[in-house]
Tab-separated table of C-alpha atoms in Angstrom:
chain	number	residue	atom	x	y	z
A	1	MET	CA	51.113	-90.313	58.827
A	2	SER	CA	49.275	-88.964	61.829
A	3	GLU	CA	46.186	-90.676	63.131
A	4	ILE	CA	42.774	-89.287	62.074
A	5	LYS	CA	40.468	-88.340	64.845
A	6	LEU	CA	37.256	-90.267	65.375
A	7	SER	CA	35.152	-87.116	65.310
A	8	GLU	CA	36.495	-86.244	61.904
A	9	GLN	CA	35.784	-89.733	60.609
A	10	LEU	CA	32.243	-89.610	61.962
A	11	GLY	CA	31.672	-86.227	60.311
A	12	ALA	CA	32.884	-87.498	56.955
A	13	MET	CA	30.754	-90.646	57.271
A	14	ALA	CA	27.697	-88.537	58.099
A	15	ILE	CA	28.185	-86.545	54.899
A	16	ILE	CA	28.627	-89.763	52.930
A	17	ASP	CA	25.429	-91.233	54.420
A	18	GLU	CA	23.529	-88.079	53.548
A	19	LEU	CA	24.793	-88.176	49.961
A	20	TYR	CA	23.978	-91.868	49.710
A	21	GLN	CA	20.430	-91.327	50.920
A	22	LYS	CA	19.958	-88.503	48.421
A	23	GLN	CA	21.317	-90.719	45.695
A	24	GLN	CA	18.934	-93.487	46.650
A	25	LEU	CA	15.985	-91.094	46.695
A	26	LEU	CA	17.012	-89.756	43.303
A	27	LEU	CA	17.315	-93.258	41.933
A	28	GLU	CA	13.896	-94.106	43.277
A	29	HIS	CA	12.395	-91.042	41.553
A	30	LEU	CA	14.232	-91.740	38.341
A	31	ASP	CA	13.387	-95.442	38.235
A	32	ARG	CA	9.893	-95.163	36.785
A	33	ASP	CA	8.889	-98.819	36.974
A	34	VAL	CA	9.970	-99.277	40.615
A	35	LEU	CA	8.261	-96.060	41.549
A	36	ARG	CA	5.045	-97.087	39.746
A	37	ASP	CA	4.938	-100.464	41.434
A	38	ARG	CA	5.590	-98.983	44.852
A	39	LEU	CA	2.941	-96.271	44.327
A	40	LYS	CA	0.439	-98.811	43.071
A	41	GLU	CA	1.008	-101.124	46.058
A	42	ASN	CA	0.853	-98.308	48.614
A	43	ILE	CA	-2.359	-96.870	47.114
A	44	ARG	CA	-4.025	-100.298	47.051
A	45	ASN	CA	-3.056	-100.939	50.675
A	46	TYR	CA	-4.366	-97.535	51.685
A	47	TYR	CA	-7.813	-98.083	50.227
A	48	GLN	CA	-7.944	-101.681	51.543
A	49	THR	CA	-7.168	-100.418	55.021
A	50	LYS	CA	-10.184	-98.108	54.701
A	51	GLY	CA	-12.283	-100.924	53.422
A	52	GLN	CA	-12.800	-99.455	49.991
A	53	SER	CA	-12.558	-101.579	46.870
A	54	ILE	CA	-10.669	-99.858	44.088
A	55	ASP	CA	-10.252	-101.230	40.588
A	56	ASP	CA	-6.613	-101.659	39.517
A	57	SER	CA	-7.381	-99.923	36.196
A	58	LEU	CA	-8.528	-96.861	38.071
A	59	ILE	CA	-5.367	-96.843	40.151
A	60	GLU	CA	-3.352	-97.294	36.990
A	61	LYS	CA	-5.099	-94.390	35.337
A	62	GLY	CA	-4.522	-92.115	38.331
A	63	ILE	CA	-0.820	-93.040	38.462
A	64	ASN	CA	-0.489	-92.276	34.709
A	65	LEU	CA	-2.032	-88.876	35.213
A	66	TRP	CA	0.244	-88.240	38.182
A	67	PHE	CA	3.305	-89.116	36.104
A	68	ASP	CA	2.090	-86.780	33.313
A	69	LYS	CA	1.948	-83.820	35.732
A	70	ARG	CA	4.900	-84.895	37.854
A	71	LEU	CA	7.648	-83.052	35.927
A	72	ARG	CA	5.445	-80.335	34.377
A	73	PHE	CA	5.921	-76.736	35.576
A	74	ASN	CA	2.691	-75.025	36.545
A	75	ALA	CA	3.179	-71.316	36.682
A	76	PRO	CA	1.513	-69.661	39.638
A	77	LYS	CA	-1.340	-67.246	38.926
A	78	ARG	CA	-0.377	-63.550	39.000
A	79	ASN	CA	-2.505	-60.357	39.394
A	80	TRP	CA	-2.735	-57.548	36.751
A	81	PHE	CA	0.074	-55.569	38.330
A	82	MET	CA	2.508	-58.494	38.034
A	83	HIS	CA	1.486	-58.915	34.400
A	84	PHE	CA	2.031	-55.178	33.828
A	85	LEU	CA	5.502	-55.334	35.356
A	86	ALA	CA	6.345	-58.373	33.254
A	87	LEU	CA	5.161	-56.567	30.100
A	88	CYS	CA	7.226	-53.535	31.010
A	89	TYR	CA	10.266	-55.722	31.457
A	90	ILE	CA	9.705	-57.420	28.121
A	91	LYS	CA	9.163	-54.095	26.314
A	92	ARG	CA	11.801	-52.303	28.338
A	93	ASN	CA	13.645	-50.889	25.283
A	94	ILE	CA	10.493	-49.286	23.921
A	95	LEU	CA	9.535	-48.186	27.433
A	96	TYR	CA	12.910	-46.526	27.908
A	97	SER	CA	12.412	-44.595	24.615
A	98	ILE	CA	8.926	-43.482	25.645
A	99	ILE	CA	10.154	-42.406	29.074
A	100	PHE	CA	13.029	-40.507	27.460
A	101	ILE	CA	10.667	-38.752	25.036
A	102	ILE	CA	8.275	-37.832	27.853
A	103	LEU	CA	11.076	-36.512	30.023
A	104	SER	CA	12.499	-34.533	27.089
A	105	ALA	CA	9.080	-33.085	26.307
A	106	LEU	CA	8.580	-32.138	29.930
A	107	ALA	CA	12.005	-30.524	29.967
A	108	LEU	CA	11.237	-28.553	26.781
A	109	ILE	CA	7.871	-27.463	28.132
A	110	ASN	CA	9.482	-26.367	31.349
A	111	PHE	CA	12.192	-24.493	29.436
A	112	ALA	CA	9.572	-22.827	27.215
A	113	GLU	CA	7.543	-21.788	30.221
A	114	ILE	CA	10.609	-20.329	31.872
A	115	THR	CA	11.591	-18.514	28.663
A	116	PHE	CA	8.049	-17.235	28.159
A	117	ALA	CA	7.856	-16.033	31.743
A	118	LYS	CA	11.222	-14.289	31.344
A	119	LYS	CA	10.068	-12.689	28.110
A	120	ILE	CA	6.881	-11.430	29.772
A	121	LYS	CA	8.969	-9.975	32.596
A	122	ASN	CA	11.216	-8.190	30.102
A	123	ASN	CA	8.179	-6.884	28.198
A	124	ILE	CA	6.682	-5.635	31.442
A	125	ASP	CA	9.889	-3.788	32.302
A	126	SER	CA	10.333	-2.272	28.852
A	127	THR	CA	6.681	-1.235	28.559
A	128	TYR	CA	6.707	0.250	32.039
A	129	ASN	CA	9.893	2.212	31.308
A	130	HIS	CA	8.447	3.422	28.004
A	131	ILE	CA	5.341	4.696	29.787
A	132	LEU	CA	7.549	6.520	32.274
A	133	SER	CA	9.507	8.107	29.423
A	134	THR	CA	6.301	9.510	27.893
A	135	LYS	CA	6.001	11.864	30.844
A	136	SER	CA	8.969	13.872	29.546
A	137	THR	CA	7.410	13.861	26.063
A	138	LEU	CA	4.181	15.199	27.519
A	139	ASP	CA	6.116	17.932	29.346
A	140	ASP	CA	7.887	18.903	26.113
A	141	LEU	CA	4.576	19.139	24.264
A	142	ASN	CA	3.164	21.305	27.030
A	143	LYS	CA	6.168	23.658	26.817
A	144	LYS	CA	5.920	23.803	23.037
A	145	PHE	CA	2.238	24.687	23.253
A	146	LEU	CA	2.902	27.439	25.791
A	147	GLU	CA	5.457	28.957	23.419
A	148	ILE	CA	3.135	28.750	20.408
A	149	ASP	CA	0.275	30.182	22.448
A	150	LYS	CA	2.145	33.501	22.564
A	151	TYR	CA	2.162	33.964	18.751
A	152	PRO	CA	0.051	36.895	17.433
A	153	ILE	CA	-3.092	36.131	15.428
A	154	ASN	CA	-4.583	38.329	12.676
A	155	PHE	CA	-7.009	36.399	10.470
A	156	SER	CA	-7.335	32.877	11.915
A	157	GLN	CA	-8.892	33.537	15.319
A	158	VAL	CA	-11.776	31.060	14.909
A	159	PRO	CA	-9.870	27.900	13.851
A	160	ILE	CA	-6.905	28.724	16.112
A	161	LYS	CA	-9.164	29.093	19.146
A	162	LYS	CA	-10.774	25.761	18.315
A	163	LEU	CA	-7.372	24.041	18.020
A	164	LYS	CA	-6.117	25.580	21.268
A	165	ASN	CA	-9.200	24.430	23.190
A	166	SER	CA	-8.727	20.882	21.874
A	167	ILE	CA	-5.053	20.862	22.877
A	168	ILE	CA	-5.753	22.275	26.355
A	169	ASP	CA	-8.480	19.691	26.908
A	170	LEU	CA	-6.083	16.850	26.052
A	171	LEU	CA	-3.240	18.263	28.138
A	172	ASN	CA	-5.521	18.556	31.173
A	173	GLN	CA	-6.540	14.914	30.957
A	174	ASN	CA	-4.904	12.323	33.233
A	175	ILE	CA	-3.081	10.714	30.328
A	176	ILE	CA	-0.557	8.815	32.475
A	177	PRO	CA	-2.269	6.847	35.320
A	178	SER	CA	-1.323	7.793	38.861
A	179	ILE	CA	-0.149	4.231	39.578
A	180	ILE	CA	2.523	4.709	36.914
A	181	LYS	CA	3.533	8.257	37.780
A	182	SER	CA	3.831	7.548	41.518
A	183	GLY	CA	6.013	4.467	40.965
A	184	THR	CA	3.632	2.173	42.876
A	185	ASP	CA	4.331	-1.551	42.650
A	186	ILE	CA	2.545	-2.520	39.441
A	187	SER	CA	1.970	-6.064	40.761
A	188	SER	CA	-0.904	-4.599	42.737
A	189	ILE	CA	-2.963	-4.159	39.586
A	190	ALA	CA	-3.123	-7.902	38.802
A	191	GLN	CA	-1.977	-11.271	40.094
A	192	LYS	CA	-0.660	-12.717	36.830
A	193	ASP	CA	2.197	-11.327	34.789
A	194	GLU	CA	0.080	-11.711	31.646
A	195	ASP	CA	-2.595	-9.462	33.142
A	196	ILE	CA	0.032	-6.915	34.191
A	197	LEU	CA	1.525	-6.867	30.693
A	198	LYS	CA	-1.918	-6.554	29.103
A	199	TYR	CA	-2.756	-3.598	31.359
A	200	LEU	CA	0.560	-1.889	30.603
A	201	LYS	CA	0.210	-2.482	26.855
A	202	GLU	CA	-3.284	-1.005	26.829
A	203	THR	CA	-2.096	1.943	28.914
A	204	ASP	CA	0.913	2.520	26.647
A	205	GLU	CA	-1.238	2.359	23.510
A	206	SER	CA	-3.752	4.799	24.994
A	207	ILE	CA	-0.966	7.220	25.987
A	208	ASN	CA	0.686	7.016	22.558
A	209	THR	CA	-2.647	7.644	20.825
A	210	LYS	CA	-3.290	10.763	22.886
A	211	LEU	CA	0.280	11.995	22.502
A	212	SER	CA	0.037	11.545	18.735
A	213	GLU	CA	-3.229	13.463	18.737
A	214	ILE	CA	-1.698	16.284	20.783
A	215	THR	CA	1.379	16.370	18.526
A	216	SER	CA	-0.802	16.491	15.416
A	217	LEU	CA	-2.932	19.318	16.820
A	218	ILE	CA	0.127	21.326	17.873
A	219	THR	CA	1.632	20.827	14.396
A	220	GLN	CA	-1.614	22.014	12.779
A	221	LEU	CA	-1.676	24.999	15.137
A	222	HIS	CA	1.933	25.917	14.329
A	223	GLU	CA	1.359	25.599	10.572
A	224	LEU	CA	-1.832	27.655	10.790
A	225	LEU	CA	-0.060	30.387	12.755
A	226	GLU	CA	2.774	30.454	10.209
A	227	LYS	CA	0.274	30.726	7.350
A	228	ASP	CA	-1.568	33.450	9.236
A	229	LYS	CA	1.728	35.307	9.636
A	230	LYS	CA	2.590	34.864	5.971
A	231	LEU	CA	-0.899	35.978	4.898
A	232	THR	CA	-0.602	39.071	7.065
A	233	LYS	CA	2.804	39.962	5.666
A	234	LEU	CA	1.580	39.407	2.113
A	235	THR	CA	-1.657	41.365	2.250
A	236	GLN	CA	-1.008	44.180	4.694
A	237	ASN	CA	1.206	46.321	2.491
A	238	GLN	CA	0.490	49.110	0.036
A	239	VAL	CA	1.837	47.263	-2.989
A	240	PHE	CA	-0.643	44.422	-2.516
A	241	THR	CA	-3.467	46.906	-2.015
A	242	ASP	CA	-2.598	48.672	-5.267
A	243	VAL	CA	-2.241	45.564	-7.420
A	244	SER	CA	-5.385	43.948	-5.967
A	245	LYS	CA	-7.358	46.928	-7.304
A	246	LYS	CA	-5.962	46.341	-10.758
A	247	TYR	CA	-6.282	42.559	-10.488
A	248	PRO	CA	-9.418	41.871	-8.379
A	249	ILE	CA	-8.784	38.123	-8.469
A	250	LEU	CA	-6.117	38.666	-5.806
A	251	GLN	CA	-8.569	40.254	-3.371
A	252	ASN	CA	-11.164	37.596	-4.253
A	253	ALA	CA	-8.701	34.861	-3.308
A	254	VAL	CA	-7.965	36.575	0.012
A	255	ASP	CA	-11.678	37.071	0.730
A	256	SER	CA	-12.344	33.396	-0.009
A	257	ILE	CA	-9.660	32.350	2.490
A	258	LEU	CA	-11.009	34.727	5.133
A	259	ASP	CA	-14.519	33.314	4.660
A	260	ASN	CA	-13.205	29.793	5.164
A	261	LEU	CA	-11.307	30.841	8.289
A	262	ASN	CA	-14.358	32.542	9.764
A	263	GLN	CA	-16.240	29.274	9.271
A	264	GLY	CA	-13.611	27.474	11.344
A	265	GLN	CA	-11.693	25.827	8.494
A	266	THR	CA	-7.955	25.409	9.019
A	267	ASP	CA	-6.901	25.187	5.373
A	268	ILE	CA	-5.258	28.388	4.131
A	269	ASP	CA	-4.141	28.096	0.506
A	270	ILE	CA	-1.328	30.641	0.671
A	271	ASN	CA	0.328	29.051	-2.340
A	272	ARG	CA	-2.478	30.165	-4.655
A	273	ILE	CA	-2.225	33.762	-3.482
A	274	GLU	CA	1.575	33.689	-3.758
A	275	THR	CA	1.325	32.201	-7.251
A	276	LEU	CA	-1.156	34.874	-8.326
A	277	TYR	CA	0.919	37.620	-6.716
A	278	SER	CA	4.138	36.442	-8.350
A	279	SER	CA	2.427	36.314	-11.763
A	280	ILE	CA	1.554	40.015	-11.695
A	281	GLU	CA	4.971	40.894	-13.114
A	282	ARG	CA	4.349	38.569	-16.031
A	283	ALA	CA	0.889	40.066	-16.596
A	284	GLU	CA	2.314	43.597	-16.648
A	285	PHE	CA	5.022	42.467	-19.070
A	286	LEU	CA	2.386	41.016	-21.415
A	287	GLU	CA	0.316	44.202	-21.207
A	288	LYS	CA	3.379	46.155	-22.297
A	289	LYS	CA	3.942	43.656	-25.083
A	290	ILE	CA	0.380	44.186	-26.315
A	291	GLU	CA	1.111	47.919	-26.492
A	292	SER	CA	4.392	47.203	-28.263
A	293	ASP	CA	2.686	44.914	-30.789
A	294	THR	CA	0.034	47.538	-31.510
A	295	LYS	CA	2.687	50.197	-31.948
A	296	GLN	CA	4.664	47.959	-34.321
A	297	LEU	CA	1.572	47.366	-36.475
A	298	LEU	CA	0.799	51.061	-36.544
A	299	GLU	CA	4.380	51.776	-37.632
A	300	LEU	CA	3.728	49.382	-40.528
A	301	ASN	CA	0.750	51.595	-41.432
A	302	VAL	CA	-1.794	48.831	-40.945
A	303	PRO	CA	-5.207	50.481	-41.373
A	304	LYS	CA	-7.805	50.252	-38.626
A	305	SER	CA	-10.069	48.308	-40.946
A	306	ASP	CA	-7.553	45.433	-40.878
A	307	MET	CA	-7.077	45.530	-37.118
A	308	ASP	CA	-10.347	43.856	-36.097
A	309	PRO	CA	-8.889	40.336	-35.576
A	310	ILE	CA	-5.916	41.787	-33.680
A	311	ILE	CA	-8.112	43.942	-31.459
A	312	ALA	CA	-10.318	40.938	-30.687
A	313	LEU	CA	-7.219	38.864	-29.863
A	314	GLN	CA	-5.757	41.543	-27.596
A	315	THR	CA	-9.077	42.291	-25.889
A	316	SER	CA	-9.507	38.613	-25.058
A	317	LEU	CA	-5.961	38.345	-23.678
A	318	LEU	CA	-6.344	41.539	-21.591
A	319	ALA	CA	-9.512	40.085	-20.046
A	320	ASP	CA	-7.581	36.921	-19.180
A	321	LEU	CA	-4.731	38.943	-17.694
A	322	LYS	CA	-7.157	40.744	-15.364
A	323	ASP	CA	-7.818	37.301	-13.883
A	324	LEU	CA	-4.101	36.461	-14.130
A	325	ASN	CA	-4.997	33.728	-16.578
A	326	PHE	CA	-2.138	32.903	-18.965
A	327	GLU	CA	-3.765	30.014	-20.778
A	328	ASN	CA	-4.037	31.813	-24.121
A	329	VAL	CA	-0.685	33.653	-24.015
A	330	GLU	CA	1.078	31.186	-26.271
A	331	ASN	CA	-1.700	31.389	-28.865
A	332	TYR	CA	-1.590	35.196	-28.725
A	333	GLN	CA	2.170	35.279	-29.242
A	334	THR	CA	1.905	32.854	-32.140
A	335	MET	CA	-0.855	34.830	-33.828
A	336	MET	CA	0.819	38.214	-33.273
A	337	ALA	CA	4.080	36.937	-34.755
A	338	TYR	CA	2.023	35.751	-37.734
A	339	TYR	CA	0.162	39.068	-38.176
A	340	ILE	CA	3.356	41.156	-37.903
A	341	LYS	CA	5.100	38.981	-40.459
A	342	LEU	CA	1.986	39.140	-42.660
A	343	ALA	CA	1.956	42.933	-42.467
A	344	GLN	CA	5.630	43.073	-43.422
A	345	THR	CA	5.222	40.961	-46.569
A	346	ASN	CA	3.822	41.596	-50.067
A	347	LEU	CA	1.714	38.561	-51.040
A	348	THR	CA	-0.308	37.503	-54.052
A	349	LEU	CA	-3.029	34.826	-54.022
A	350	THR	CA	-2.038	32.793	-57.044
A	351	ILE	CA	-4.154	29.998	-58.557
A	352	VAL	CA	-2.309	26.673	-58.453
A	353	ASP	CA	-1.214	25.623	-61.938
A	354	HIS	CA	0.450	22.255	-61.531
A	355	PRO	CA	-0.335	18.836	-63.026
A	356	ASP	CA	-0.189	17.190	-59.602
A	357	HIS	CA	-2.751	19.536	-58.013
A	358	LYS	CA	-6.270	20.600	-58.822
A	359	SER	CA	-6.840	24.222	-59.758
A	360	GLY	CA	-10.464	24.281	-58.607
A	361	VAL	CA	-13.186	22.179	-56.976
A	362	GLU	CA	-16.967	22.210	-57.031
A	363	ARG	CA	-18.946	21.487	-53.862
A	364	THR	CA	-22.528	20.236	-53.718
A	365	HIS	CA	-24.282	20.840	-50.402
A	366	GLU	CA	-26.276	17.823	-49.246
A	367	ASN	CA	-28.890	19.760	-47.267
A	368	THR	CA	-29.835	22.311	-49.958
A	369	ASN	CA	-28.353	20.686	-53.104
A	370	GLY	CA	-26.759	24.071	-53.706
A	371	LYS	CA	-23.303	24.420	-55.205
A	372	SER	CA	-20.145	26.357	-54.338
A	373	TRP	CA	-17.004	26.854	-56.383
A	374	TYR	CA	-13.458	27.177	-55.106
A	375	LEU	CA	-10.151	27.963	-56.772
A	376	ILE	CA	-7.086	26.346	-55.203
A	377	VAL	CA	-4.622	29.113	-54.425
A	378	GLN	CA	-1.276	29.835	-52.740
A	379	ALA	CA	0.014	33.014	-51.088
A	380	LEU	CA	3.282	33.795	-52.906
A	381	THR	CA	5.934	36.391	-52.127
A	382	PRO	CA	7.331	38.595	-54.929
A	383	THR	CA	10.062	35.964	-55.368
A	384	GLY	CA	7.467	33.204	-55.827
A	385	LYS	CA	8.022	31.581	-52.453
A	386	PRO	CA	4.846	30.089	-50.885
A	387	THR	CA	3.860	31.503	-47.494
A	388	SER	CA	1.623	29.800	-44.957
A	389	ILE	CA	-1.433	31.725	-43.813
A	390	TRP	CA	-4.201	30.989	-41.327
A	391	VAL	CA	-7.325	29.692	-42.994
A	392	LYS	CA	-10.658	29.045	-41.296
A	393	SER	CA	-12.606	26.403	-43.147
A	394	ILE	CA	-16.165	27.401	-43.944
A	395	GLU	CA	-17.091	23.716	-43.857
A	396	THR	CA	-15.534	22.551	-40.548
A	397	GLY	CA	-14.980	25.835	-38.665
A	398	GLU	CA	-11.385	24.721	-37.967
A	399	SER	CA	-8.473	27.112	-38.429
A	400	LYS	CA	-5.202	25.848	-39.906
A	401	LEU	CA	-1.892	27.325	-40.992
A	402	VAL	CA	-1.631	26.143	-44.608
A	403	GLU	CA	0.288	26.956	-47.803
A	404	MET	CA	-2.542	25.918	-50.123
A	405	PHE	CA	-6.309	26.361	-49.691
A	406	GLY	CA	-9.544	26.770	-51.598
A	407	GLN	CA	-10.853	30.340	-52.126
A	408	GLN	CA	-14.573	30.638	-52.905
A	409	VAL	CA	-15.431	32.418	-56.155
A	410	THR	CA	-18.447	32.960	-58.382
A	411	LEU	CA	-19.417	30.423	-61.008
A	412	LYS	CA	-18.313	32.794	-63.769
A	413	ALA	CA	-14.828	33.237	-62.272
A	414	PHE	CA	-14.585	29.478	-61.793
A	415	ASN	CA	-15.575	28.780	-65.412
A	416	ASP	CA	-13.179	31.473	-66.729
A	417	VAL	CA	-10.257	29.761	-64.999
A	418	LYS	CA	-11.520	26.384	-66.217
A	419	GLU	CA	-11.635	27.552	-69.871
A	420	ASP	CA	-8.233	29.236	-69.496
A	421	LYS	CA	-6.676	25.945	-68.398
A	422	ILE	CA	-8.488	23.910	-71.065
A	423	ASN	CA	-7.121	26.096	-73.876
A	424	ASP	CA	-3.434	25.209	-73.486
A	425	GLY	CA	-3.179	23.227	-70.235
A	426	HIS	CA	-2.021	26.274	-68.274
A	427	ILE	CA	-3.652	29.166	-66.507
A	428	ASP	CA	-2.438	32.387	-68.004
A	429	ASN	CA	-4.374	34.733	-65.715
A	430	ASN	CA	-3.515	33.075	-62.392
A	431	LYS	CA	-3.408	36.171	-60.144
A	432	LEU	CA	-6.513	36.226	-57.953
A	433	CYS	CA	-5.864	38.676	-55.063
A	434	ALA	CA	-3.033	40.904	-53.809
A	435	LYS	CA	-1.897	42.070	-50.361
A	436	PRO	CA	0.600	44.898	-50.254
A	437	LYS	CA	2.977	45.542	-47.375
A	438	GLY	CA	1.219	47.132	-44.415
A	439	ARG	CA	-2.048	45.261	-44.982
A	440	LEU	CA	-3.450	42.159	-43.294
A	441	ILE	CA	-6.326	41.547	-45.713
A	442	PHE	CA	-6.092	40.662	-49.415
A	443	ASN	CA	-7.614	43.024	-51.966
A	444	CYS	CA	-9.816	40.872	-54.188
A	445	PRO	CA	-12.227	41.525	-57.069
A	446	ASN	CA	-15.972	41.172	-56.580
A	447	SER	CA	-15.847	37.697	-58.111
A	448	VAL	CA	-13.993	36.457	-55.005
A	449	LYS	CA	-16.117	35.582	-51.976
A	450	SER	CA	-15.052	35.271	-48.319
A	451	GLY	CA	-15.446	31.482	-47.938
A	452	ARG	CA	-12.382	29.262	-47.726
A	453	ILE	CA	-11.755	25.515	-47.383
A	454	SER	CA	-8.639	23.669	-46.283
A	455	GLU	CA	-9.504	20.191	-47.586
A	456	TRP	CA	-10.802	18.994	-50.964
C-alpha cells in the first residue's frame, strides 16, 4: 500500500475537525439544560460586570421566553403586491380559467369587429355598384319617355300635358350625385365606413324613390295615351255616331269622360263605353223581339182592350233599352211567355169544390169594419187541368203565379154558392168566369168584382 501524503491527511483532518465542531455546536443547541445554565450564567455575569443587580427569576423568565421563540418561524411582513401574487398563485386554476375566458372574449370581439367591418365594406361596394347601375335605368326611362312623347293626342291634352311636365321635371333633376357619376373616391365624403354606408344607403333610397315615381308616371302616361287612342278609334266613326243618336246614353258617357279629362283627371273608363257599345246588338235584338211578341199576339186575335198590361210592359222595357238597361229583360221574357201561353189557352175560373179546401172566405176590414167576400177558384183547361196565372193581391199588393186564389164577388153570389154547397155538400154551379182562346182577360158576370187575394 502506498504511503498517504501529509497534505492529504491534513485536509481530511481539517474536514473532520469542522464536522466535530458543528456536531458540538449542534449538541450544545440541542441540550436544553446545558444551554439554559450557560445562558443564565453568561447573562448574570454580563449584568454584574455593568454593576446592575438582576433578579434570577427575571433572568429565568427571559430565558423561558427566548426558548419559546427560539424555534418558532416568524414570517416576514409583505406588501400588498406580494399578497396579491400569493393569492394569484393559490387561486391559479381559477385565474387561468378567467384569463382564458377573457382572452376568448377578446378574440371573439376582435373577430366580430373584423367580420362587421368586412360586411360594411361589402355593403358599401354593393350599394355603390347598385347606384351606378341606376344610371342605365334612368337612361332607359328617358328613352322610353322620348318615344311615348311622340304619340298623337286627341282628347286627353290636359292630363297628358300635366303628366309630361311632371316627368320632365324629374328627369331634369340631379338624381344621381356627381360624386357617384364621376367615380370620385367615396371615402372623401366621410371618415368612417359606417358614415359612408349611411350616405350611400340614403342616396340609393332617394334614387330608387325618384325612379319609381318616374316609372309610375310614365306607365300612367302610356296607359292614358292608349286609352285616348282607343277612345278615338271607338267614337270617331259613323257607326258610333248613328247609334249614339238612337241611344243617347253612349254620347252621355263620352261627354262625361271628356269633362273629366278637361278637368285634368287621368281616369278614362273606356270599359263602360265598350260595355254599352257592345250591348247595342242585344238591345236591337230585344226591340225586334218586342215587335215579334206583339205580332204573335195580334195573330192570336188578342183585342186591343186586353193589350194594356202588355203595352205597359213593352213601353217600360223600351225605355230601359234606350238607356241600355237590361235589368228587367228577364221579367219581360217571363211575363210575355205567360201572356202568349194565356192567349193560346181556353180557361174557366172554376170554384174549388173539395173537402180539403175552402170554397169561399169572408174578410172583415179592421179600419172600416166593412166586409168583402171571395170565392176560391182555379183556372182550368177544357181537360180540367189547373193552370197557374198571375194574381195581384188586393190586400198586400204582391203579385204571385198561383193555381188557386180568391176572386172577390158580391154578397149575393157568395151566399148562392154557400147555399148550393150546403144542399148536398157539392157546388153544382161552379163555373164563375170564362176566357176563350185569343183573350187575356176573363169574361165574368156583374156579380164578380176585380179584387183578388192569394192567401186566406
